[in-house]
Short mmCIF file of C-alpha atoms and ligand atoms in Angstrom, two decimals:
data_model
loop_
_atom_site.label_atom_id
_atom_site.label_comp_id
_atom_site.label_asym_id
_atom_site.label_seq_id
_atom_site.Cartn_x
_atom_site.Cartn_y
_atom_site.Cartn_z
CA UNK A 1 -61.80 68.50 -156.53
CA UNK A 2 -61.72 64.75 -156.94
CA UNK A 3 -60.98 62.32 -154.20
CA UNK A 4 -57.40 61.07 -154.54
CA UNK A 5 -56.69 57.98 -152.54
CA UNK A 6 -53.49 55.96 -152.63
CA UNK A 7 -53.65 52.29 -153.48
CA UNK A 8 -53.39 49.77 -150.67
CA UNK A 9 -49.92 48.81 -151.86
CA UNK A 10 -48.67 52.28 -150.97
CA UNK A 11 -50.77 52.59 -147.83
CA UNK A 12 -49.36 49.34 -146.48
CA UNK A 13 -45.75 50.64 -146.60
CA UNK A 14 -44.24 51.18 -143.16
CA UNK A 15 -43.62 54.79 -142.11
CA UNK A 16 -40.34 56.10 -143.51
CA UNK A 17 -37.94 55.44 -140.66
CA UNK A 18 -35.41 57.99 -141.74
CA UNK A 19 -37.88 60.90 -141.92
CA UNK A 20 -37.11 62.03 -138.38
CA UNK A 21 -33.37 61.67 -139.05
CA UNK A 22 -33.64 63.75 -142.24
CA UNK A 23 -35.49 66.46 -140.35
CA UNK A 24 -32.86 66.52 -137.62
CA UNK A 25 -30.06 66.63 -140.17
CA UNK A 26 -31.57 69.76 -141.76
CA UNK A 27 -31.99 71.32 -138.34
CA UNK A 28 -28.34 70.63 -137.38
CA UNK A 29 -27.17 72.01 -140.75
CA UNK A 30 -29.29 75.13 -140.24
CA UNK A 31 -27.42 75.72 -136.97
CA UNK A 32 -24.29 76.08 -139.10
CA UNK A 33 -22.76 72.77 -137.99
CA UNK A 34 -20.39 71.06 -140.43
CA UNK A 35 -22.26 67.80 -141.05
CA UNK A 36 -20.28 64.65 -141.95
CA UNK A 37 -22.69 62.37 -143.78
CA UNK A 38 -21.72 58.70 -143.68
CA UNK A 39 -25.33 57.64 -144.01
CA UNK A 40 -25.77 56.87 -147.68
CA UNK A 41 -24.18 54.05 -149.66
CA UNK A 42 -23.26 56.12 -152.69
CA UNK A 43 -19.60 56.37 -153.80
CA UNK A 44 -18.22 59.91 -153.44
CA UNK A 45 -15.57 59.53 -156.16
CA UNK A 46 -16.21 60.26 -159.87
CA UNK A 47 -16.66 57.62 -162.55
CA UNK A 48 -13.27 56.78 -164.14
CA UNK A 49 -12.46 59.21 -166.98
CA UNK A 50 -12.09 56.58 -169.73
CA UNK A 51 -15.68 55.48 -169.12
CA UNK A 52 -16.92 59.07 -169.36
CA UNK A 53 -14.90 59.58 -172.57
CA UNK A 54 -16.44 56.44 -174.09
CA UNK A 55 -19.92 57.73 -173.29
CA UNK A 56 -19.16 61.14 -174.82
CA UNK A 57 -18.06 59.49 -178.04
CA UNK A 58 -21.00 57.08 -178.17
CA UNK A 59 -23.58 59.75 -177.44
CA UNK A 60 -22.62 61.50 -180.72
CA UNK A 61 -23.73 58.51 -182.78
CA UNK A 62 -27.34 58.69 -184.01
CA UNK A 63 -27.53 54.89 -184.12
CA UNK A 64 -27.67 54.94 -180.31
CA UNK A 65 -30.42 57.55 -180.10
CA UNK A 66 -33.31 55.23 -180.90
CA UNK A 67 -35.18 52.87 -178.58
CA UNK A 68 -32.75 50.32 -177.19
CA UNK A 69 -33.65 46.62 -177.10
CA UNK A 70 -35.62 45.68 -173.98
CA UNK A 71 -33.19 43.03 -172.89
CA UNK A 72 -29.92 44.81 -173.72
CA UNK A 73 -27.55 45.15 -176.68
CA UNK A 74 -26.01 41.86 -177.71
CA UNK A 75 -22.47 43.18 -177.21
CA UNK A 76 -23.31 44.42 -173.70
CA UNK A 77 -24.69 41.01 -172.77
CA UNK A 78 -21.63 39.37 -174.34
CA UNK A 79 -19.43 41.61 -172.17
CA UNK A 80 -21.40 40.45 -169.11
CA UNK A 81 -20.89 36.79 -169.98
CA UNK A 82 -17.19 37.44 -170.60
CA UNK A 83 -17.04 39.09 -167.16
CA UNK A 84 -18.60 36.02 -165.53
CA UNK A 85 -16.21 33.69 -167.33
CA UNK A 86 -13.17 35.70 -166.27
CA UNK A 87 -14.31 36.52 -162.74
CA UNK A 88 -16.07 33.31 -161.66
CA UNK A 89 -15.42 30.69 -164.36
CA UNK A 90 -19.15 30.70 -165.15
CA UNK A 91 -20.19 30.20 -168.79
CA UNK A 92 -23.38 32.03 -169.71
CA UNK A 93 -25.38 32.18 -172.92
CA UNK A 94 -25.32 35.97 -173.49
CA UNK A 95 -28.78 36.15 -175.02
CA UNK A 96 -30.68 33.58 -172.94
CA UNK A 97 -28.98 33.83 -169.58
CA UNK A 98 -28.34 37.59 -169.28
CA UNK A 99 -30.77 40.52 -169.25
CA UNK A 100 -29.72 44.15 -168.88
CA UNK A 101 -31.32 46.23 -166.11
CA UNK A 102 -31.74 49.95 -165.51
CA UNK A 103 -29.70 49.45 -162.35
CA UNK A 104 -30.08 46.25 -160.35
CA UNK A 105 -32.75 47.90 -158.17
CA UNK A 106 -35.02 47.90 -161.21
CA UNK A 107 -34.68 44.15 -161.69
CA UNK A 108 -35.04 43.39 -157.99
CA UNK A 109 -38.20 45.49 -157.90
CA UNK A 110 -39.66 43.72 -160.94
CA UNK A 111 -38.77 40.05 -160.47
CA UNK A 112 -41.63 39.24 -158.07
CA UNK A 113 -44.10 40.48 -160.71
CA UNK A 114 -42.90 37.67 -162.97
CA UNK A 115 -43.27 34.79 -160.51
CA UNK A 116 -45.22 35.74 -157.39
CA UNK A 117 -48.97 35.35 -157.11
CA UNK A 118 -50.98 36.85 -154.25
CA UNK A 119 -50.36 34.74 -151.17
CA UNK A 120 -47.04 33.29 -152.32
CA UNK A 121 -44.25 33.65 -149.80
CA UNK A 122 -40.90 35.26 -150.58
CA UNK A 123 -38.05 34.66 -148.14
CA UNK A 124 -36.22 37.93 -147.50
CA UNK A 125 -33.28 38.65 -145.22
CA UNK A 126 -33.56 41.17 -142.40
CA UNK A 127 -31.81 43.56 -141.91
CA UNK A 128 -31.63 44.19 -145.64
CA UNK A 129 -31.79 46.47 -148.62
CA UNK A 130 -35.49 47.43 -148.39
CA UNK A 131 -36.41 46.67 -152.01
CA UNK A 132 -36.68 42.86 -151.57
CA UNK A 133 -39.54 43.18 -149.12
CA UNK A 134 -41.34 46.04 -150.80
CA UNK A 135 -41.15 44.46 -154.27
CA UNK A 136 -42.65 41.30 -152.79
CA UNK A 137 -45.52 43.26 -151.26
CA UNK A 138 -46.14 45.22 -154.47
CA UNK A 139 -46.60 41.90 -156.27
CA UNK A 140 -49.10 40.75 -153.64
CA UNK A 141 -46.66 38.30 -152.11
CA UNK A 142 -45.98 37.77 -148.44
CA UNK A 143 -42.43 38.49 -147.25
CA UNK A 144 -41.11 36.10 -144.62
CA UNK A 145 -38.17 37.71 -142.89
CA UNK A 146 -35.11 35.58 -142.18
CA UNK A 147 -33.12 37.25 -139.38
CA UNK A 148 -29.41 37.78 -140.06
CA UNK A 149 -27.73 37.34 -136.71
CA UNK A 150 -24.13 37.84 -135.65
CA UNK A 151 -23.92 34.36 -134.12
CA UNK A 152 -24.62 32.89 -137.57
CA UNK A 153 -22.17 35.16 -139.35
CA UNK A 154 -25.16 37.16 -140.61
CA UNK A 155 -26.24 34.23 -142.78
CA UNK A 156 -29.90 33.14 -142.53
CA UNK A 157 -30.55 29.91 -140.62
CA UNK A 158 -32.45 27.99 -143.31
CA UNK A 159 -33.32 25.17 -140.91
CA UNK A 160 -35.35 27.57 -138.77
CA UNK A 161 -37.88 28.42 -141.49
CA UNK A 162 -41.21 26.80 -140.53
CA UNK A 163 -42.61 24.03 -142.78
CA UNK A 164 -45.87 25.86 -143.48
CA UNK A 165 -43.88 28.87 -144.69
CA UNK A 166 -41.73 26.64 -146.90
CA UNK A 167 -44.83 25.11 -148.45
CA UNK A 168 -45.84 28.53 -149.77
CA UNK A 169 -42.36 29.90 -150.45
CA UNK A 170 -41.49 30.41 -154.09
CA UNK A 171 -38.52 32.77 -154.05
CA UNK A 172 -35.65 33.78 -151.78
CA UNK A 173 -33.55 36.93 -151.88
CA UNK A 174 -29.97 36.86 -150.65
CA UNK A 175 -27.25 39.51 -150.75
CA UNK A 176 -23.53 38.78 -150.18
CA UNK A 177 -21.29 40.59 -149.57
CA UNK A 178 -24.11 41.96 -147.48
CA UNK A 179 -25.57 45.40 -147.10
CA UNK A 180 -25.87 46.50 -144.27
CA UNK A 181 -23.89 43.94 -142.21
CA UNK A 182 -20.85 43.74 -144.57
CA UNK A 183 -20.80 39.96 -144.02
CA UNK A 184 -19.46 37.67 -146.74
CA UNK A 185 -21.01 34.33 -147.72
CA UNK A 186 -19.01 31.13 -147.80
CA UNK A 187 -19.10 28.75 -150.79
CA UNK A 188 -20.41 26.11 -148.34
CA UNK A 189 -23.39 28.30 -147.49
CA UNK A 190 -24.20 28.66 -151.20
CA UNK A 191 -24.01 24.87 -151.60
CA UNK A 192 -26.57 24.59 -148.81
CA UNK A 193 -28.77 27.20 -150.50
CA UNK A 194 -28.80 25.24 -153.78
CA UNK A 195 -29.82 22.03 -151.99
CA UNK A 196 -32.50 23.92 -150.06
CA UNK A 197 -33.84 25.50 -153.26
CA UNK A 198 -34.07 22.11 -154.94
CA UNK A 199 -35.70 20.47 -151.94
CA UNK A 200 -38.44 23.11 -151.68
CA UNK A 201 -38.78 24.48 -155.25
CA UNK A 202 -37.58 27.94 -154.32
CA UNK A 203 -36.05 30.32 -156.86
CA UNK A 204 -32.92 32.05 -155.58
CA UNK A 205 -32.27 35.71 -156.38
CA UNK A 206 -28.80 36.66 -155.24
CA UNK A 207 -27.78 40.32 -155.15
CA UNK A 208 -24.05 40.64 -155.90
CA UNK A 209 -23.80 44.45 -155.93
CA UNK A 210 -20.62 44.51 -153.80
CA UNK A 211 -18.74 41.71 -155.56
CA UNK A 212 -15.61 43.72 -156.27
CA UNK A 213 -15.49 45.83 -153.12
CA UNK A 214 -13.43 43.41 -151.07
CA UNK A 215 -10.24 43.75 -149.09
CA UNK A 216 -7.09 42.05 -147.89
CA UNK A 217 -7.06 39.79 -150.96
CA UNK A 218 -10.56 38.39 -150.35
CA UNK A 219 -12.56 37.69 -153.52
CA UNK A 220 -16.29 37.10 -152.84
CA UNK A 221 -17.79 34.07 -154.57
CA UNK A 222 -20.54 34.46 -157.17
CA UNK A 223 -23.65 32.43 -156.34
CA UNK A 224 -23.62 31.20 -159.94
CA UNK A 225 -20.32 29.37 -159.50
CA UNK A 226 -22.00 27.04 -156.97
CA UNK A 227 -22.69 23.62 -158.55
CA UNK A 228 -26.38 23.50 -159.55
CA UNK A 229 -26.96 27.24 -159.06
CA UNK A 230 -27.92 27.75 -162.70
CA UNK A 231 -30.83 25.34 -162.19
CA UNK A 232 -32.30 27.29 -159.30
CA UNK A 233 -31.45 30.94 -159.51
CA UNK A 234 -30.15 34.17 -160.85
CA UNK A 235 -27.75 36.84 -159.71
CA UNK A 236 -28.31 40.60 -159.83
CA UNK A 237 -25.33 42.79 -160.51
CA UNK A 238 -24.57 46.33 -161.37
CA UNK A 239 -21.81 48.71 -162.39
CA UNK A 240 -23.00 51.18 -159.73
CA UNK A 241 -20.71 50.42 -156.84
CA UNK A 242 -17.66 48.99 -158.60
CA UNK A 243 -17.13 51.86 -161.02
CA UNK A 244 -18.76 54.79 -159.15
CA UNK A 245 -21.66 54.71 -161.61
CA UNK A 246 -24.72 54.88 -159.35
CA UNK A 247 -26.16 57.74 -161.40
CA UNK A 248 -25.79 55.97 -164.75
CA UNK A 249 -28.40 53.27 -164.09
CA UNK A 250 -26.89 50.15 -165.60
CA UNK A 251 -26.90 46.60 -164.29
CA UNK A 252 -28.00 43.11 -165.18
CA UNK A 253 -29.42 39.80 -164.02
CA UNK A 254 -27.74 36.55 -165.06
CA UNK A 255 -28.42 32.88 -164.49
CA UNK A 256 -31.27 30.43 -165.08
CA UNK A 257 -32.77 31.10 -168.53
CA UNK A 258 -36.41 30.58 -167.48
CA UNK A 259 -36.11 33.06 -164.61
CA UNK A 260 -34.21 35.54 -166.82
CA UNK A 261 -36.90 35.08 -169.50
CA UNK A 262 -39.71 35.83 -167.04
CA UNK A 263 -37.98 39.00 -165.85
CA UNK A 264 -37.39 40.02 -169.47
CA UNK A 265 -41.06 39.55 -170.25
CA UNK A 266 -42.09 41.86 -167.41
CA UNK A 267 -39.53 44.44 -168.52
CA UNK A 268 -40.64 44.37 -172.16
CA UNK A 269 -44.07 45.44 -170.95
CA UNK A 270 -42.85 48.16 -168.62
CA UNK A 271 -39.63 49.80 -169.77
CA UNK A 272 -37.55 50.17 -172.91
CA UNK A 273 -34.09 49.22 -171.81
CA UNK A 274 -30.92 51.22 -171.11
CA UNK A 275 -29.75 54.10 -173.33
CA UNK A 276 -27.35 52.35 -175.71
CA UNK A 277 -24.57 54.93 -175.29
CA UNK A 278 -24.53 54.00 -171.61
CA UNK A 279 -24.31 50.30 -172.50
CA UNK A 280 -21.27 51.07 -174.70
CA UNK A 281 -19.70 52.88 -171.73
CA UNK A 282 -20.61 49.90 -169.54
CA UNK A 283 -18.67 47.55 -171.82
CA UNK A 284 -15.68 49.88 -171.49
CA UNK A 285 -16.04 49.86 -167.67
CA UNK A 286 -15.64 46.07 -167.46
CA UNK A 287 -12.69 45.95 -169.89
CA UNK A 288 -9.15 45.77 -168.45
CA UNK A 289 -10.29 46.93 -165.02
CA UNK A 290 -7.61 45.30 -162.84
CA UNK A 291 -5.73 48.55 -162.15
CA UNK A 292 -8.97 50.36 -161.35
CA UNK A 293 -10.13 47.64 -158.96
CA UNK A 294 -6.81 47.77 -157.09
CA UNK A 295 -7.08 51.55 -156.74
CA UNK A 296 -10.71 51.40 -155.58
CA UNK A 297 -9.99 48.68 -153.00
CA UNK A 298 -7.00 50.59 -151.58
CA UNK A 299 -9.11 53.72 -151.19
CA UNK A 300 -11.80 51.96 -149.13
CA UNK A 301 -9.30 49.82 -147.24
CA UNK A 302 -7.54 52.96 -145.99
CA UNK A 303 -10.84 54.53 -145.00
CA UNK A 304 -11.95 51.34 -143.28
CA UNK A 305 -8.73 51.24 -141.26
CA UNK A 306 -9.23 54.82 -140.03
CA UNK A 307 -12.73 53.96 -138.82
CA UNK A 308 -11.79 50.60 -137.29
CA UNK A 309 -8.88 52.12 -135.38
CA UNK A 310 -11.14 54.89 -134.06
CA UNK A 311 -13.97 52.56 -133.04
CA UNK A 312 -11.56 50.21 -131.26
CA UNK A 313 -10.08 53.11 -129.29
CA UNK A 314 -13.59 54.10 -128.22
CA UNK A 315 -14.55 50.56 -127.26
CA UNK A 316 -17.24 50.34 -129.94
CA UNK A 317 -17.53 46.78 -131.22
CA UNK A 318 -17.43 46.10 -134.95
CA UNK A 319 -15.80 43.50 -137.17
CA UNK A 320 -13.52 44.97 -139.84
CA UNK A 321 -15.43 44.44 -143.09
CA UNK A 322 -13.81 42.03 -145.54
CA UNK A 323 -16.08 43.48 -148.21
CA UNK A 324 -18.56 46.30 -149.00
CA UNK A 325 -17.99 49.92 -148.01
CA UNK A 326 -19.94 49.63 -144.76
CA UNK A 327 -18.95 49.23 -141.14
CA UNK A 328 -21.71 47.55 -139.12
CA UNK A 329 -21.02 48.55 -135.53
CA UNK A 330 -22.74 47.81 -132.21
CA UNK A 331 -24.26 50.81 -130.45
CA UNK A 332 -22.70 51.48 -127.03
CA UNK A 333 -24.49 50.34 -123.87
CA UNK A 334 -27.36 52.54 -122.79
CA UNK A 335 -28.60 53.38 -126.29
CA UNK A 336 -30.82 51.86 -128.93
CA UNK A 337 -30.00 52.38 -132.62
CA UNK A 338 -32.21 55.42 -133.12
CA UNK A 339 -31.12 57.00 -129.85
CA UNK A 340 -27.42 56.60 -130.57
CA UNK A 341 -27.67 57.89 -134.14
CA UNK A 342 -29.67 60.90 -132.90
CA UNK A 343 -27.06 61.53 -130.19
CA UNK A 344 -24.22 61.44 -132.74
CA UNK A 345 -25.99 63.83 -135.06
CA UNK A 346 -26.98 66.24 -132.33
CA UNK A 347 -23.62 66.33 -130.55
CA UNK A 348 -21.12 65.78 -133.36
CA UNK A 349 -22.84 66.51 -136.68
CA UNK A 350 -22.18 62.95 -137.90
CA UNK A 351 -24.96 61.29 -139.90
CA UNK A 352 -25.00 57.49 -139.90
CA UNK A 353 -27.81 55.00 -140.34
CA UNK A 354 -29.66 53.29 -137.46
CA UNK A 355 -29.51 49.50 -137.88
CA UNK A 356 -33.22 48.97 -137.20
CA UNK A 357 -33.97 51.07 -140.31
CA UNK A 358 -33.04 47.94 -142.29
CA UNK A 359 -35.32 45.66 -140.26
CA UNK A 360 -35.89 44.78 -136.61
CA UNK A 361 -32.93 42.38 -136.24
CA UNK A 362 -30.71 45.38 -137.06
CA UNK A 363 -31.64 46.94 -133.71
CA UNK A 364 -28.52 47.50 -131.61
CA UNK A 365 -26.35 48.42 -134.60
CA UNK A 366 -25.48 51.48 -136.63
CA UNK A 367 -24.02 51.60 -140.14
CA UNK A 368 -21.16 53.81 -141.26
CA UNK A 369 -20.66 54.17 -145.02
CA UNK A 370 -17.05 54.73 -146.08
CA UNK A 371 -18.16 57.33 -148.59
CA UNK A 372 -16.20 60.36 -147.39
CA UNK A 373 -12.41 60.90 -147.46
CA UNK A 374 -10.17 59.35 -144.82
CA UNK A 375 -9.45 62.87 -143.52
CA UNK A 376 -13.17 63.45 -142.97
CA UNK A 377 -13.52 60.01 -141.39
CA UNK A 378 -10.65 60.85 -139.03
CA UNK A 379 -12.44 64.10 -138.19
CA UNK A 380 -15.61 62.12 -137.49
CA UNK A 381 -13.74 59.73 -135.20
CA UNK A 382 -12.04 62.62 -133.39
CA UNK A 383 -15.36 64.35 -132.80
CA UNK A 384 -16.89 61.15 -131.43
CA UNK A 385 -13.97 60.66 -129.06
CA UNK A 386 -14.14 64.24 -127.82
CA UNK A 387 -17.89 64.20 -127.28
CA UNK A 388 -18.19 60.79 -125.72
CA UNK A 389 -21.42 58.89 -125.23
C1 PLP B 1 -26.41 49.76 -154.00
C2 PLP B 1 -27.09 48.48 -154.00
C3 PLP B 1 -27.60 47.97 -155.20
C4 PLP B 1 -27.31 48.65 -156.50
O1 PLP B 1 -28.38 49.27 -157.02
P1 PLP B 1 -28.33 49.81 -158.50
O2 PLP B 1 -29.78 49.92 -158.80
O3 PLP B 1 -27.65 48.79 -159.36
O4 PLP B 1 -27.64 51.11 -158.48
C5 PLP B 1 -28.24 46.75 -155.17
N1 PLP B 1 -28.36 46.05 -154.02
C6 PLP B 1 -27.84 46.50 -152.87
C7 PLP B 1 -27.93 45.67 -151.66
C8 PLP B 1 -27.21 47.74 -152.82
O5 PLP B 1 -26.73 48.18 -151.66
#
């Protein structure tokens, strides 16, 4: 038997906060309780049929069976630049300013390897999608957490970052519309970010995963449409959330050509791109999607309204999300995040996510994902009302 010891980069990871919740969920299920899981941010609906049909056709063609290009098929990257032009009025060079990704998580996880040396600081929001911080640590960088607070509209207060941190900071992750807080960013905030990036030589990596999941006529701005953004940053995007394609693993990064080039160089040494039949289906997904987007938005809007009505009746505070499929709600008095989520699971069979699982400033909140039908959400609300807290 040899001695098998994990590397420091794995040992340094914090304990998995949801382990106890997962255990409890299994225990509640084993008791025969009908569990309503609004914990995970994964669309419950199928991928639109025309996208599946396009894949089925493409998969028959031997030309797509070989190694794909590392950086993406030219026509996929052209479709991405056409999307940016149509959606945000941003003109991109498809080959220099776009790189395909095996889901945006892949690119987010790899970008620090291209630019971060041990000791460099990366500014990451908190609460947040956990990958920004972990990817920074894997690259030997030091994550500096910028708290996202309600009083600032869940935008980081850039003026509060200490000078000594700024001196070492090389990269900043942002994500709007935001997971988990559902907050949108204003164009004015992005203008401030560009000026800040230029003043301190900080690369901006904006995660735009929820760009199309927006309601009541709101259309979230792309970071890249901010004047000067192409000089300082890139944007990660993905087909996962918009087209119910989380399992397909297809996304991209777009923006500054030097940053895109660095990410592409890392990727060409690690992976071999996205299966080309999936890229062909991805092109189909982005084509003529107005009717689909309207349908998708209506679905989540209706679900959101069921939850917001229920929470209001119970006196639980939450702002109705203008975007994303999350409701970021305040836990009732007398509980912390973990305690309230455990109470809900134990007494009602509802699984949601404790806010502190996304970082300490998320303490005092819980996240509901609108990823079950409105009938099930109504059932969840009714159970909460009946049980009380
Ligand atoms: C879901 C999600 C993604 C998308 O990940 P993919 O790898 O593209 O499926 C990226 N960022 C955030 C914040 C997300 O919530």
